[in-house]
mmCIF file of C-alpha atoms in Angstrom:
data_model
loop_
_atom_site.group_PDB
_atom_site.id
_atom_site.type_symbol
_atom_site.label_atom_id
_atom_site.label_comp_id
_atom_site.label_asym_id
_atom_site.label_seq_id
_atom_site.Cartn_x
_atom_site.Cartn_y
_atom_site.Cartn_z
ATOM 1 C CA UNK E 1 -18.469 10.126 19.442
ATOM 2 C CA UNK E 2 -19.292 10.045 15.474
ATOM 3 C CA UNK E 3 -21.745 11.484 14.103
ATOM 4 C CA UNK E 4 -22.027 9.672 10.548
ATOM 5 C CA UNK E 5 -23.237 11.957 7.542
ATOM 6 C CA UNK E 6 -25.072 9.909 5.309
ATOM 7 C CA UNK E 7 -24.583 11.279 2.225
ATOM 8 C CA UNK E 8 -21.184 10.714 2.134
ATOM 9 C CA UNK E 9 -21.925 7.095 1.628
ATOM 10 C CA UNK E 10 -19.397 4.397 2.246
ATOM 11 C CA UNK E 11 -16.517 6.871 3.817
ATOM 12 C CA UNK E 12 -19.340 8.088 6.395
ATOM 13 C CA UNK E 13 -20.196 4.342 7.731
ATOM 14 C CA UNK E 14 -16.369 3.403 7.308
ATOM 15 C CA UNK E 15 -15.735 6.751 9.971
ATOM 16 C CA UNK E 16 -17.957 4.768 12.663
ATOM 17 C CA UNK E 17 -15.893 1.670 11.982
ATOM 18 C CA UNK E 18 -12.925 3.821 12.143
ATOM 19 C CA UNK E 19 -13.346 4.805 15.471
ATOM 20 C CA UNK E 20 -13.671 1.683 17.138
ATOM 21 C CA UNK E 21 -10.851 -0.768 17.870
ATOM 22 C CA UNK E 22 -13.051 -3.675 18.159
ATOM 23 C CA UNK E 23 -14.637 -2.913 14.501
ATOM 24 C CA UNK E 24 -11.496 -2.309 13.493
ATOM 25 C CA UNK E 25 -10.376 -5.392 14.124
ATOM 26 C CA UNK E 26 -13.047 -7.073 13.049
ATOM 27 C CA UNK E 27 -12.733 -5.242 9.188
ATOM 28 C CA UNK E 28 -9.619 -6.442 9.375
ATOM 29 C CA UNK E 29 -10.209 -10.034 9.706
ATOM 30 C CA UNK E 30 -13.477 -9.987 7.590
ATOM 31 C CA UNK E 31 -11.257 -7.979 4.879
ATOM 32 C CA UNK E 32 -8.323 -10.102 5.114
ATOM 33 C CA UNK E 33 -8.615 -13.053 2.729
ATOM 34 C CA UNK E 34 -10.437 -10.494 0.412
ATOM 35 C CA UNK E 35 -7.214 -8.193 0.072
ATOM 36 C CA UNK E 36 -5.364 -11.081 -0.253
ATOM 37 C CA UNK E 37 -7.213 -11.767 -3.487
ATOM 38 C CA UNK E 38 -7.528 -9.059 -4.254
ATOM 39 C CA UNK E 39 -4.130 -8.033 -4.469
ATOM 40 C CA UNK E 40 -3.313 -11.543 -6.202
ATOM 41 C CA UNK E 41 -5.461 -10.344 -8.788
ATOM 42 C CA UNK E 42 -3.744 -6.738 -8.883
ATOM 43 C CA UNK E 43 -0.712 -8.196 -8.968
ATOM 44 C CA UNK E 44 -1.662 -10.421 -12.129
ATOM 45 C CA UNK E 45 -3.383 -7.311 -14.017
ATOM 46 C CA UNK E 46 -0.167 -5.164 -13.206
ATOM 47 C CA UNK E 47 2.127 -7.997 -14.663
ATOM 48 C CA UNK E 48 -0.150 -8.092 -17.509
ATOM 49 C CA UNK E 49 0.786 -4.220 -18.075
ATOM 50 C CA UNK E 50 4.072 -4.612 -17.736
ATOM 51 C CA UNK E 51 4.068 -7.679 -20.683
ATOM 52 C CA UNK E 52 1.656 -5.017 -22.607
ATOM 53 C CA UNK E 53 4.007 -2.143 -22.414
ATOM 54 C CA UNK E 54 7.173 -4.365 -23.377
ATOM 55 C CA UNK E 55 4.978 -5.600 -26.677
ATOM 56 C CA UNK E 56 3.590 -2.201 -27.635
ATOM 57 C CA UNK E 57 5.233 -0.337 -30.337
ATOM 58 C CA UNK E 58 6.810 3.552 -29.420
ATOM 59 C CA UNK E 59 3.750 4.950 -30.927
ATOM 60 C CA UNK E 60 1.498 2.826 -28.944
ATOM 61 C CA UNK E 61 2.952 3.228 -25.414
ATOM 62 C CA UNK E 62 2.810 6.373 -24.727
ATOM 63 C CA UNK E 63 -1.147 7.112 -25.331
ATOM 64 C CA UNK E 64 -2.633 2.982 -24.361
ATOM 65 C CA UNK E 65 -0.007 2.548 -21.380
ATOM 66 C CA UNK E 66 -0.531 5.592 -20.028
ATOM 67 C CA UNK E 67 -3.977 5.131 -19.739
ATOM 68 C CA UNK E 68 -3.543 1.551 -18.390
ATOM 69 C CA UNK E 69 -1.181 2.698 -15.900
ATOM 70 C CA UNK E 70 -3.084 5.537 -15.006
ATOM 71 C CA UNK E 71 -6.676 3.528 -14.554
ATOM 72 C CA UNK E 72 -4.579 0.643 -13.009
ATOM 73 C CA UNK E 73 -3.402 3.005 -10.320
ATOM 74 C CA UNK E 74 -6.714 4.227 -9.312
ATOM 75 C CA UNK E 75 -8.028 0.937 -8.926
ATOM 76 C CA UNK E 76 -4.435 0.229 -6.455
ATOM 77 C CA UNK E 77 -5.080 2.836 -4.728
ATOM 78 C CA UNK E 78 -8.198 2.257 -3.978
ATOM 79 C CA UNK E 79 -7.455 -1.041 -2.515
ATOM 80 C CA UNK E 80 -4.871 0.498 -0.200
ATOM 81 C CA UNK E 81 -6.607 2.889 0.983
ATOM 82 C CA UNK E 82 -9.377 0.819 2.280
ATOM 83 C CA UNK E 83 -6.514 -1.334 3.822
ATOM 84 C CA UNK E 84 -5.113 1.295 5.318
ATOM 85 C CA UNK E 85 -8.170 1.626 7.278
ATOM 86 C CA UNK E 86 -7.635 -1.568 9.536
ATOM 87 C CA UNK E 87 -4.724 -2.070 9.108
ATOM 88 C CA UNK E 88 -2.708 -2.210 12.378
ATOM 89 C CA UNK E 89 -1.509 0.981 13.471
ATOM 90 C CA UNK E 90 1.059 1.657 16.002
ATOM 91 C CA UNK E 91 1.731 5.197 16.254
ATOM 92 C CA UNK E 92 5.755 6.866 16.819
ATOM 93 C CA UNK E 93 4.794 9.896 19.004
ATOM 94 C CA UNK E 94 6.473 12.578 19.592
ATOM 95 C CA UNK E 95 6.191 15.480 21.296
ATOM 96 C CA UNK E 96 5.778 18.470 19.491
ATOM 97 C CA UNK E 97 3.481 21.802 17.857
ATOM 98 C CA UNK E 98 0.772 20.505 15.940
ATOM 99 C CA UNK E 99 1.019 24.282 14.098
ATOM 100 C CA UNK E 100 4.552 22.587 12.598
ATOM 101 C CA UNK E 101 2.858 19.963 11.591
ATOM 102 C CA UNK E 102 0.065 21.730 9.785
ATOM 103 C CA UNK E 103 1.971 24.456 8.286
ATOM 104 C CA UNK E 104 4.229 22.230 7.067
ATOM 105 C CA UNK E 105 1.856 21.498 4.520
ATOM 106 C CA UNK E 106 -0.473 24.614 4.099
ATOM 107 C CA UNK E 107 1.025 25.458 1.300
ATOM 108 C CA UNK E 108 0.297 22.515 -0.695
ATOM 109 C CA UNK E 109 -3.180 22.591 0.770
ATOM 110 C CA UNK E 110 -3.691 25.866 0.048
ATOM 111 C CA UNK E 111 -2.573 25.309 -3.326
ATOM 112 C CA UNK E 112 -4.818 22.309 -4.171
ATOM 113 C CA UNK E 113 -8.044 24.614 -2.962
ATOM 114 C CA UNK E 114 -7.040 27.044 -5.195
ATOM 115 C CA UNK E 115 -6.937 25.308 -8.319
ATOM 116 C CA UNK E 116 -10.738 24.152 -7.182
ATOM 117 C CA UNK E 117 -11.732 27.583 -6.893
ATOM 118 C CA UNK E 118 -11.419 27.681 -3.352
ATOM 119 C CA UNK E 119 -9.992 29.460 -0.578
ATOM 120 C CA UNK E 120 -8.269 28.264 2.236
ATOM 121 C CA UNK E 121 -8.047 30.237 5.981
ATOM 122 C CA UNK E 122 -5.743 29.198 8.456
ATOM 123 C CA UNK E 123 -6.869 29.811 12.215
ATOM 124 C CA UNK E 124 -3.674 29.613 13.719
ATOM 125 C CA UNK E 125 -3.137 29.450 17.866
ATOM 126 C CA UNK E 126 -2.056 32.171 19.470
ATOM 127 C CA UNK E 127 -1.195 30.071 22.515
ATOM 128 C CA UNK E 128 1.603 27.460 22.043
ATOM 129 C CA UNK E 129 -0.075 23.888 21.198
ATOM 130 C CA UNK E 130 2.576 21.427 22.047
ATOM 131 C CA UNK E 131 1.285 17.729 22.675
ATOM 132 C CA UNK E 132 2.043 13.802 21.654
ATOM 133 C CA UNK E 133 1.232 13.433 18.011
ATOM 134 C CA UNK E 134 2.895 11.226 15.022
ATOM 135 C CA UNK E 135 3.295 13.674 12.420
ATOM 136 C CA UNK E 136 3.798 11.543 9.932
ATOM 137 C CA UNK E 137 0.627 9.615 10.027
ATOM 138 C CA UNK E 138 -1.469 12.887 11.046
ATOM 139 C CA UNK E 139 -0.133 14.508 8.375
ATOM 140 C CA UNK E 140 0.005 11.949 6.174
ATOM 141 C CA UNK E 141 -3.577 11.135 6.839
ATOM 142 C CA UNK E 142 -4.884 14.670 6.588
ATOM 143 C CA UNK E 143 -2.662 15.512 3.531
ATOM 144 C CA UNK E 144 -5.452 12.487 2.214
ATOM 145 C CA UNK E 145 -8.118 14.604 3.241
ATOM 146 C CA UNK E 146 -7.466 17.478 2.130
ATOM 147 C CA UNK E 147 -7.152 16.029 -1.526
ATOM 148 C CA UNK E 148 -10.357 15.061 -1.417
ATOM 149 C CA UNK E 149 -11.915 17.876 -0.179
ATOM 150 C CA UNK E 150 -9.997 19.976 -2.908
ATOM 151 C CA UNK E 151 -12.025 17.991 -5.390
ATOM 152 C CA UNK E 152 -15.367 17.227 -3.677
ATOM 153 C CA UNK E 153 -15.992 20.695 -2.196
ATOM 154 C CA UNK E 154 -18.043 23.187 -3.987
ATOM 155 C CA UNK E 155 -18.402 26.018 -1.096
ATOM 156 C CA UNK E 156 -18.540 28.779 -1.927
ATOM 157 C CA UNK E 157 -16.934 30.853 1.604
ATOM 158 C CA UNK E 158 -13.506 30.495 2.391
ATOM 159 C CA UNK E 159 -12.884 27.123 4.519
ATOM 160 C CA UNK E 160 -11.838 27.537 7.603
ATOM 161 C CA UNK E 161 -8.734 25.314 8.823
ATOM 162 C CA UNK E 162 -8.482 25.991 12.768
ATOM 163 C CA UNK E 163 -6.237 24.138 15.306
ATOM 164 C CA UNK E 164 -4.775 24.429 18.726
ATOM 165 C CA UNK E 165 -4.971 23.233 22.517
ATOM 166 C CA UNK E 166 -7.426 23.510 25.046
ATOM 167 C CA UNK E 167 -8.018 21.935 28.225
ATOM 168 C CA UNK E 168 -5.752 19.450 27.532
ATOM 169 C CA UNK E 169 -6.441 18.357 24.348
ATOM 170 C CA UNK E 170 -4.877 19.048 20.638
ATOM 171 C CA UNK E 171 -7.448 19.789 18.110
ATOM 172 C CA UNK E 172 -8.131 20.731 14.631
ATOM 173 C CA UNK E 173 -11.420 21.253 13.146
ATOM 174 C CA UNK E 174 -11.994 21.715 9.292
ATOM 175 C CA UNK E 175 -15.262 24.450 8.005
ATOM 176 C CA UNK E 176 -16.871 24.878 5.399
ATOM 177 C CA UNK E 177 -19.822 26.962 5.764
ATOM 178 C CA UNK E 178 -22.836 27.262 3.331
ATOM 179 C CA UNK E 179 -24.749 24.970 2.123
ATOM 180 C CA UNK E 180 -23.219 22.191 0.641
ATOM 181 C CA UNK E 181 -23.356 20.868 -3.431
ATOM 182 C CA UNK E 182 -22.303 17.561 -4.329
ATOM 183 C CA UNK E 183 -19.431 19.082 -6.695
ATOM 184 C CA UNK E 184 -18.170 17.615 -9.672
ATOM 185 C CA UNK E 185 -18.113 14.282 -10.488
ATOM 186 C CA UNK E 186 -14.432 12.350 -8.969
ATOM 187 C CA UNK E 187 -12.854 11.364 -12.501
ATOM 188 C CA UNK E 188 -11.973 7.885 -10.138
ATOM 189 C CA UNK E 189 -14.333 5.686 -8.732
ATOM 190 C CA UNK E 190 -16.375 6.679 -6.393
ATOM 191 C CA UNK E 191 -15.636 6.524 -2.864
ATOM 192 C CA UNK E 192 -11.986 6.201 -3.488
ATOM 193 C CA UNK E 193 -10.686 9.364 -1.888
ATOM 194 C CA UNK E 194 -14.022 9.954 0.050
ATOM 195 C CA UNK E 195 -11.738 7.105 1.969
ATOM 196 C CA UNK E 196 -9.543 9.773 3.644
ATOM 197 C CA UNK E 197 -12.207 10.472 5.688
ATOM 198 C CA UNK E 198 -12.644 7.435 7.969
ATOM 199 C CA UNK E 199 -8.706 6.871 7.624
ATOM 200 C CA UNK E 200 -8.113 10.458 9.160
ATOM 201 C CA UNK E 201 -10.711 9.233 11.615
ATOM 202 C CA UNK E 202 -8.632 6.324 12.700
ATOM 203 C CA UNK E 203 -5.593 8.427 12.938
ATOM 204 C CA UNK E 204 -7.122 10.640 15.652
ATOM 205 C CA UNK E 205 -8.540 7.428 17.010
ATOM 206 C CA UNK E 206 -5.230 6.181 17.179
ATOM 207 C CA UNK E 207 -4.218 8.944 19.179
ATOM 208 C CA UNK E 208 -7.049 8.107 21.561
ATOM 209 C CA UNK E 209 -9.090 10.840 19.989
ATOM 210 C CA UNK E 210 -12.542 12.261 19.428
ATOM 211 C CA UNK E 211 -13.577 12.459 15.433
ATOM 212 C CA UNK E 212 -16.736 13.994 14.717
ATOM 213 C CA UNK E 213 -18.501 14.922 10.883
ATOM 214 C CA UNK E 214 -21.413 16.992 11.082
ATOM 215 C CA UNK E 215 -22.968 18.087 7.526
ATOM 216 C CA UNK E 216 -26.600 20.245 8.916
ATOM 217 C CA UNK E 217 -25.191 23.342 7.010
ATOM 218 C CA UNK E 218 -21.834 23.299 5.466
ATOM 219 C CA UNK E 219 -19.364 20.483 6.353
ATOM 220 C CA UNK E 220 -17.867 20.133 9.620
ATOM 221 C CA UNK E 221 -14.670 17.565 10.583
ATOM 222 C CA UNK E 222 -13.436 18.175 14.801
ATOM 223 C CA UNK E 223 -10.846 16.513 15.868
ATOM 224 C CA UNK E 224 -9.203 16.133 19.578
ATOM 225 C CA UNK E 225 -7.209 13.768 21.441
ATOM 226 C CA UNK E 226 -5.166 14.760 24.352
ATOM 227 C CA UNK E 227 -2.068 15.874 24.543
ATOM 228 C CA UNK E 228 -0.433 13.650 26.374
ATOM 229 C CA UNK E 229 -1.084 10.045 25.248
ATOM 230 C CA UNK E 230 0.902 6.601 25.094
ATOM 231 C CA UNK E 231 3.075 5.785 22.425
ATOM 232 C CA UNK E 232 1.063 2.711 21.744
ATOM 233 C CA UNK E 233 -1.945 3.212 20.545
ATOM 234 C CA UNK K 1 18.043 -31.738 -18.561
ATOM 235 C CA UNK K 2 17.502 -28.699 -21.269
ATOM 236 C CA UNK K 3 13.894 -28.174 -22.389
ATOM 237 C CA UNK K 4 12.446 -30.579 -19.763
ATOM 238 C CA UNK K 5 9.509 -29.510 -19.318
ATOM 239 C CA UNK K 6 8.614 -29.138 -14.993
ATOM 240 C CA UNK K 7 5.174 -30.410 -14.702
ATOM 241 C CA UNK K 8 2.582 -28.172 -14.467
ATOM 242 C CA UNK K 9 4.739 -25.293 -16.145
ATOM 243 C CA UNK K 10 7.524 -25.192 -19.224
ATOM 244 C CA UNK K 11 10.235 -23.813 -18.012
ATOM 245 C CA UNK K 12 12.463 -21.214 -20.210
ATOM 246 C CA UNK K 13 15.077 -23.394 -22.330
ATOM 247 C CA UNK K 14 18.366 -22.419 -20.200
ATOM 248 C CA UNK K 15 22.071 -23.971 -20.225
ATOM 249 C CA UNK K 16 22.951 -26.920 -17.578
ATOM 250 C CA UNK K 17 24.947 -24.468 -15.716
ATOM 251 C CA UNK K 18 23.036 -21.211 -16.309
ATOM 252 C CA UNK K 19 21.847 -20.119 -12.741
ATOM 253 C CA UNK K 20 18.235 -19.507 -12.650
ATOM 254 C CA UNK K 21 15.740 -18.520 -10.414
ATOM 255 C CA UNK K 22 12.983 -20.609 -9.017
ATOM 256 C CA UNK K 23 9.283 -18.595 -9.138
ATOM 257 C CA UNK K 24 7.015 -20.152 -6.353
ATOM 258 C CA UNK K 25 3.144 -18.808 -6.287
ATOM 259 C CA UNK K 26 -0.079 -20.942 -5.972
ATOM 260 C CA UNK K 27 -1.556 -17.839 -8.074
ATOM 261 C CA UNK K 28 -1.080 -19.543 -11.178
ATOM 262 C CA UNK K 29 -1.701 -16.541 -13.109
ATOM 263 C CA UNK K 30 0.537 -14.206 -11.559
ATOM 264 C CA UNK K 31 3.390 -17.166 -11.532
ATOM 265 C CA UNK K 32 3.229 -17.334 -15.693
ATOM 266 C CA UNK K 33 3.259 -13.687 -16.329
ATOM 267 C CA UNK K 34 5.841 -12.814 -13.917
ATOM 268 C CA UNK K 35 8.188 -15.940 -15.338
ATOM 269 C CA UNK K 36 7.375 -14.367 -18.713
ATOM 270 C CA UNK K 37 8.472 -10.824 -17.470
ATOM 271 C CA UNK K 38 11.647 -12.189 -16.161
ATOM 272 C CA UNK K 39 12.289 -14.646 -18.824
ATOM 273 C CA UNK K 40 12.278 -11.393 -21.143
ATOM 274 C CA UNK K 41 14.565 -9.563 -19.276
ATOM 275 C CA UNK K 42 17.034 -12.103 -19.903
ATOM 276 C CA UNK K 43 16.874 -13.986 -16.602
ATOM 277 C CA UNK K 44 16.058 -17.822 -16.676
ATOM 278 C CA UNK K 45 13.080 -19.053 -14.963
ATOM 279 C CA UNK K 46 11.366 -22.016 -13.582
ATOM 280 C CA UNK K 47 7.884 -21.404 -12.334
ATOM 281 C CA UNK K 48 5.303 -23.989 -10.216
ATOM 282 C CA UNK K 49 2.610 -23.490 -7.947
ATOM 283 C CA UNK K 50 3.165 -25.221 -4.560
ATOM 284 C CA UNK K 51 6.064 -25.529 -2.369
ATOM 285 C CA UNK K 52 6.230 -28.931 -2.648
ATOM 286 C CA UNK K 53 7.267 -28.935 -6.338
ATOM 287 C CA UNK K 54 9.699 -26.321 -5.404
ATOM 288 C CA UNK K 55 11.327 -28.458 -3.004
ATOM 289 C CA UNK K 56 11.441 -31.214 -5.964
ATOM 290 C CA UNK K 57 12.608 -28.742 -7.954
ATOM 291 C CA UNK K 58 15.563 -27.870 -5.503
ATOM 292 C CA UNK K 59 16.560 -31.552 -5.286
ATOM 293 C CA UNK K 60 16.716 -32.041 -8.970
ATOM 294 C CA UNK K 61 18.804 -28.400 -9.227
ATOM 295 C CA UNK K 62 19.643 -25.755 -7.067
ATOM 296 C CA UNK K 63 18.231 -22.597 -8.172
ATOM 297 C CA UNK K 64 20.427 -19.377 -7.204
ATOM 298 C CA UNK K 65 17.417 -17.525 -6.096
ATOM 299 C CA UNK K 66 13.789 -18.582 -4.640
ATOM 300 C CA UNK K 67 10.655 -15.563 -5.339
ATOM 301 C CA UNK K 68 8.459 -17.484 -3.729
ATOM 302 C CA UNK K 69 4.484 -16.416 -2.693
ATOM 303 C CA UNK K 70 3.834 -16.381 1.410
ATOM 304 C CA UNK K 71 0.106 -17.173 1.760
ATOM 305 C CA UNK K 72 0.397 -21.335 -0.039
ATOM 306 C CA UNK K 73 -1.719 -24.120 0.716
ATOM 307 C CA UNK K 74 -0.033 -26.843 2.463
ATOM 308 C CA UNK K 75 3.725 -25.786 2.772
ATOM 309 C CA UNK K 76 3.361 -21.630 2.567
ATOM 310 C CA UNK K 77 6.351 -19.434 2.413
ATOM 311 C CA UNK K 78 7.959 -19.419 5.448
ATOM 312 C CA UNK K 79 7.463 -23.255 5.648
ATOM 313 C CA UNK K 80 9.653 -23.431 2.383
ATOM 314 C CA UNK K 81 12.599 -20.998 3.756
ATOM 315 C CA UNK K 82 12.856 -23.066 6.343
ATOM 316 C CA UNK K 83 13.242 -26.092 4.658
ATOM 317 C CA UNK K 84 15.383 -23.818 2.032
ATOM 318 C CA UNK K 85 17.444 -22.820 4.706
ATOM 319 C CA UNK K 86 18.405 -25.892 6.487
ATOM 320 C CA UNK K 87 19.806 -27.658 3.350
ATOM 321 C CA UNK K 88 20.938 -24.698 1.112
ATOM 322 C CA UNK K 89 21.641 -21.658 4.278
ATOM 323 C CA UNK K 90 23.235 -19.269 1.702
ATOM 324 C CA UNK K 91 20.768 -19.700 -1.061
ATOM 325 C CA UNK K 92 18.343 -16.103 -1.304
ATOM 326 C CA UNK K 93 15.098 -15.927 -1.054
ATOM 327 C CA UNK K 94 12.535 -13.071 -1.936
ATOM 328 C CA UNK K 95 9.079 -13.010 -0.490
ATOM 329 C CA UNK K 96 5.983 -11.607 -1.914
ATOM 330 C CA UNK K 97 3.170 -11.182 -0.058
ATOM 331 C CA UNK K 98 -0.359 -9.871 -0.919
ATOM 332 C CA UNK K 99 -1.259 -9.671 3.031
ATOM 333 C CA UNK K 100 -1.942 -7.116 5.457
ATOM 334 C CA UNK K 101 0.854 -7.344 7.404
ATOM 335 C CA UNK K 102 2.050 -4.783 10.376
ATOM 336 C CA UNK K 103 5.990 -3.236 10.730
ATOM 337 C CA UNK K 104 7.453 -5.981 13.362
ATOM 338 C CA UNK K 105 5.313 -9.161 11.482
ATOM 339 C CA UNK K 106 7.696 -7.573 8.086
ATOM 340 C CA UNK K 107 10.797 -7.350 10.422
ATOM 341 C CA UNK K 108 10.571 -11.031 11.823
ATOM 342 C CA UNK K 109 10.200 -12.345 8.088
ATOM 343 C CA UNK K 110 13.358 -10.206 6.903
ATOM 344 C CA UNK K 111 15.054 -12.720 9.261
ATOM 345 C CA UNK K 112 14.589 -15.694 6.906
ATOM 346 C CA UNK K 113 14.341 -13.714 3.475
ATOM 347 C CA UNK K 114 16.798 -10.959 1.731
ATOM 348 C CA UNK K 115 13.722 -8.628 0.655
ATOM 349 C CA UNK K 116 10.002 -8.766 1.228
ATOM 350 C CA UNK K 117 7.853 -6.894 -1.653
ATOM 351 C CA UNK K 118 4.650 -6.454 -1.308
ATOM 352 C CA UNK K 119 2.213 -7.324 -3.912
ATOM 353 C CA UNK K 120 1.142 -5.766 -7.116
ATOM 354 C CA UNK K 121 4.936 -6.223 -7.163
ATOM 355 C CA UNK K 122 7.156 -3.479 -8.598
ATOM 356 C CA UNK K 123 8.904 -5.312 -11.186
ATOM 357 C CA UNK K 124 11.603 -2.566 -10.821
ATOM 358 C CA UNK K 125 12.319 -3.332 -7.183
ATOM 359 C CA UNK K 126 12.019 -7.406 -7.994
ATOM 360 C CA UNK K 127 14.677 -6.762 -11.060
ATOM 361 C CA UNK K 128 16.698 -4.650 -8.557
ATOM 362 C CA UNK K 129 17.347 -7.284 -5.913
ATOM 363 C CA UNK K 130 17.525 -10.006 -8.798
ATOM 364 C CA UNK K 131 20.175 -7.931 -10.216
ATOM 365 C CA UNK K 132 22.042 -7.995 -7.408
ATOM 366 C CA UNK K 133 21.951 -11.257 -6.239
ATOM 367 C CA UNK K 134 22.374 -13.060 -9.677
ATOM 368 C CA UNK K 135 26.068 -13.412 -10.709
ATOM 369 C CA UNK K 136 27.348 -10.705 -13.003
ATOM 370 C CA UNK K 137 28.816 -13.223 -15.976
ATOM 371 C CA UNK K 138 27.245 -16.246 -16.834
ATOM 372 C CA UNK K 139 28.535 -19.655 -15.520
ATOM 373 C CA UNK K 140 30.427 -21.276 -18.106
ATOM 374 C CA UNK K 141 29.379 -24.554 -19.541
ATOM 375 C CA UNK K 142 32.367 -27.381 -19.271
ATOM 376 C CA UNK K 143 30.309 -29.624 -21.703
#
């Protein structure tokens, strides 16, 4: 169940998509010739940088390409990142803690919020939370999201990063209380890693999961899927 | 044979003997800047746009590698590894491919091809395998 936030656009629709194998597959057909274009067309422009950077003199490259590269790269990753939404996604489970998993990476997260101005607060289990999972797309996926929300958050309390297992099911839910600003500005175009969000959707979808986003006050992500799931998703 | 030029594209002006590789995409586009990219690192190109002039192409003079493009009209990628592979079995080819395409669907095309690289290319990774597949000196010319 989904509850789409409309405000956040193009990454809030993409969530419902997300969540839904048959959508899924259908994005993935629709989208299919246009990637393929599209990444002719990428391909093309980053040949064209490459021939650029080899004609440039020393004093050129290092301010023109690295601005090419750099706004070239935004516009790549864009592209894969809506890709990576329906694209076909087997999972390798195994079973293990989701707390490894997450404080794996706290640290980095934890790092990005605080050069926003933000403070992170892990809710750790005090129960043991063992359960199928692919760690490296879950993380993977919410190592994504947290990016984002690094640079689209503007709350002011500490966000709240709880996870665990009950009745069955692993879960992590993301807080952040108060009300809610747009933020800054994303120096790339927008929607780009608003994208995280319906990818990290399809993750826990993957895992035959539960994804909900609720924005009333604040913004909300819970997660579940249970514990014990196929390897084929 | 020198400076013949390979209808639709010129090809770089290369020795008789000089092993080259053979640059197959129907994105006409990418196919001329990437030939120019090699062609500046010092490897000899020939470029065209279908898999049918690559085929002519073969016949006229074996390349020592194939890049060739997987989504063609006509004859696409794996239709030209085939053919490649029944007449010339030891002859490389490189795939790229701009499609969305799962872990096994990779796999079962690393049968036919030494590397798949997905596109935008990485012209490091392309000059990598090239590198390694091209022969260290160049052939000598008996002429």
């Amino acid at each position: 169940m989904v509850e789409a936030v409309q405000e956040l656009g193009l990454a809030a629709t993409l969530v419902g998509v997300a969540v839904n194998p048959t959508k899924v597959r259908a994005l993935h057909t629709l989208l299919g010739d246009y990637c393929h274009q599209t990444r002719n067309l990428l391909n093309s422009l980053k040949l064209a940088l490459y021939i650029a950077r080899q004609g440039a003199c020393p004093l050129e490259q290092s301010n023109d390409w690295d601005r090419l590269d750099s706004e070239y790269k935004v516009v790549e990753k864009c592209v894969e990142r809506i890709q990576a939404i329906c694209r076909p996604m087997p999972l390798a489970t195994i079973n293990a803690s989701l707390s490894l998993v997450i404080q794996e990476q706290s640290e980095r997260w934890t790092t990005w919020l605080e050069q926003s101005g933000r403070q992170l607060t892990l809710d750790a289990p005090k129960e043991p939370d063992v359960g199928d999972l692919d760690p490296i797309r879950l993380s993977g996926a919410l190592d994504g999201f947290v990016e984002w929300r690094a640079d689209a958050t503007n709350c002011a309390e500490p966000i709240v990063l709880r996870w665990g297992k009950a009745e069955g099911d692993l879960y992590f839910e993301w807080i952040e209380s108060g009300s809610l600003d747009a933020g800054e500005p994303e120096p790339e175009p927008a929607g780009m890693k608003a994208l995280s969000l319906p990818l990290l959707a399809r993750v826990v979808a993957a895992h035959r999961g539960r994804f909900q986003v609720q924005q009333d006050v604040g913004f909300h992500v819970a997660a579940s899927w249970p514990a014990t799931i196929s390897s084929r998703a | 044979m020198d400076g013949q030029t390979l209808t639709p594209h010129s090809r770089t002006y290369f020795g008789p003997r000089d092993p080259y590789v053979l640059l197959v995409d129907d994105h006409e586009p990418s196919v001329c800047l990437l030939r120019e990219l090699l062609s500046g690192a010092g490897i000899a190109c020939v470029s065209t746009t279908s898999a049918a002039s690559a085929l002519a192409q073969v016949d006229e003079r074996r390349p020592w590698i194939i890049v060739t493009d997987l989504s063609m009209p006509n004859l696409d990628g794996r239709g030209l590894a085939a053919w490649i592979k029944s007449r010339h079995p030891s002859l490389p080819l490189i795939l790229m491919t701009g499609e969305l395409l799962d872990g096994e669907a990779i796999e079962l095309l690393k049968l036919d091809f030494t590397a798949v690289l997905a596109k935008p290319l990485d012209l490091d990774e392309l000059l990598l395998h090239l590198d390694r597949l091209l022969p260290a000196q160049p052939v000598q010319d008996s002429a």
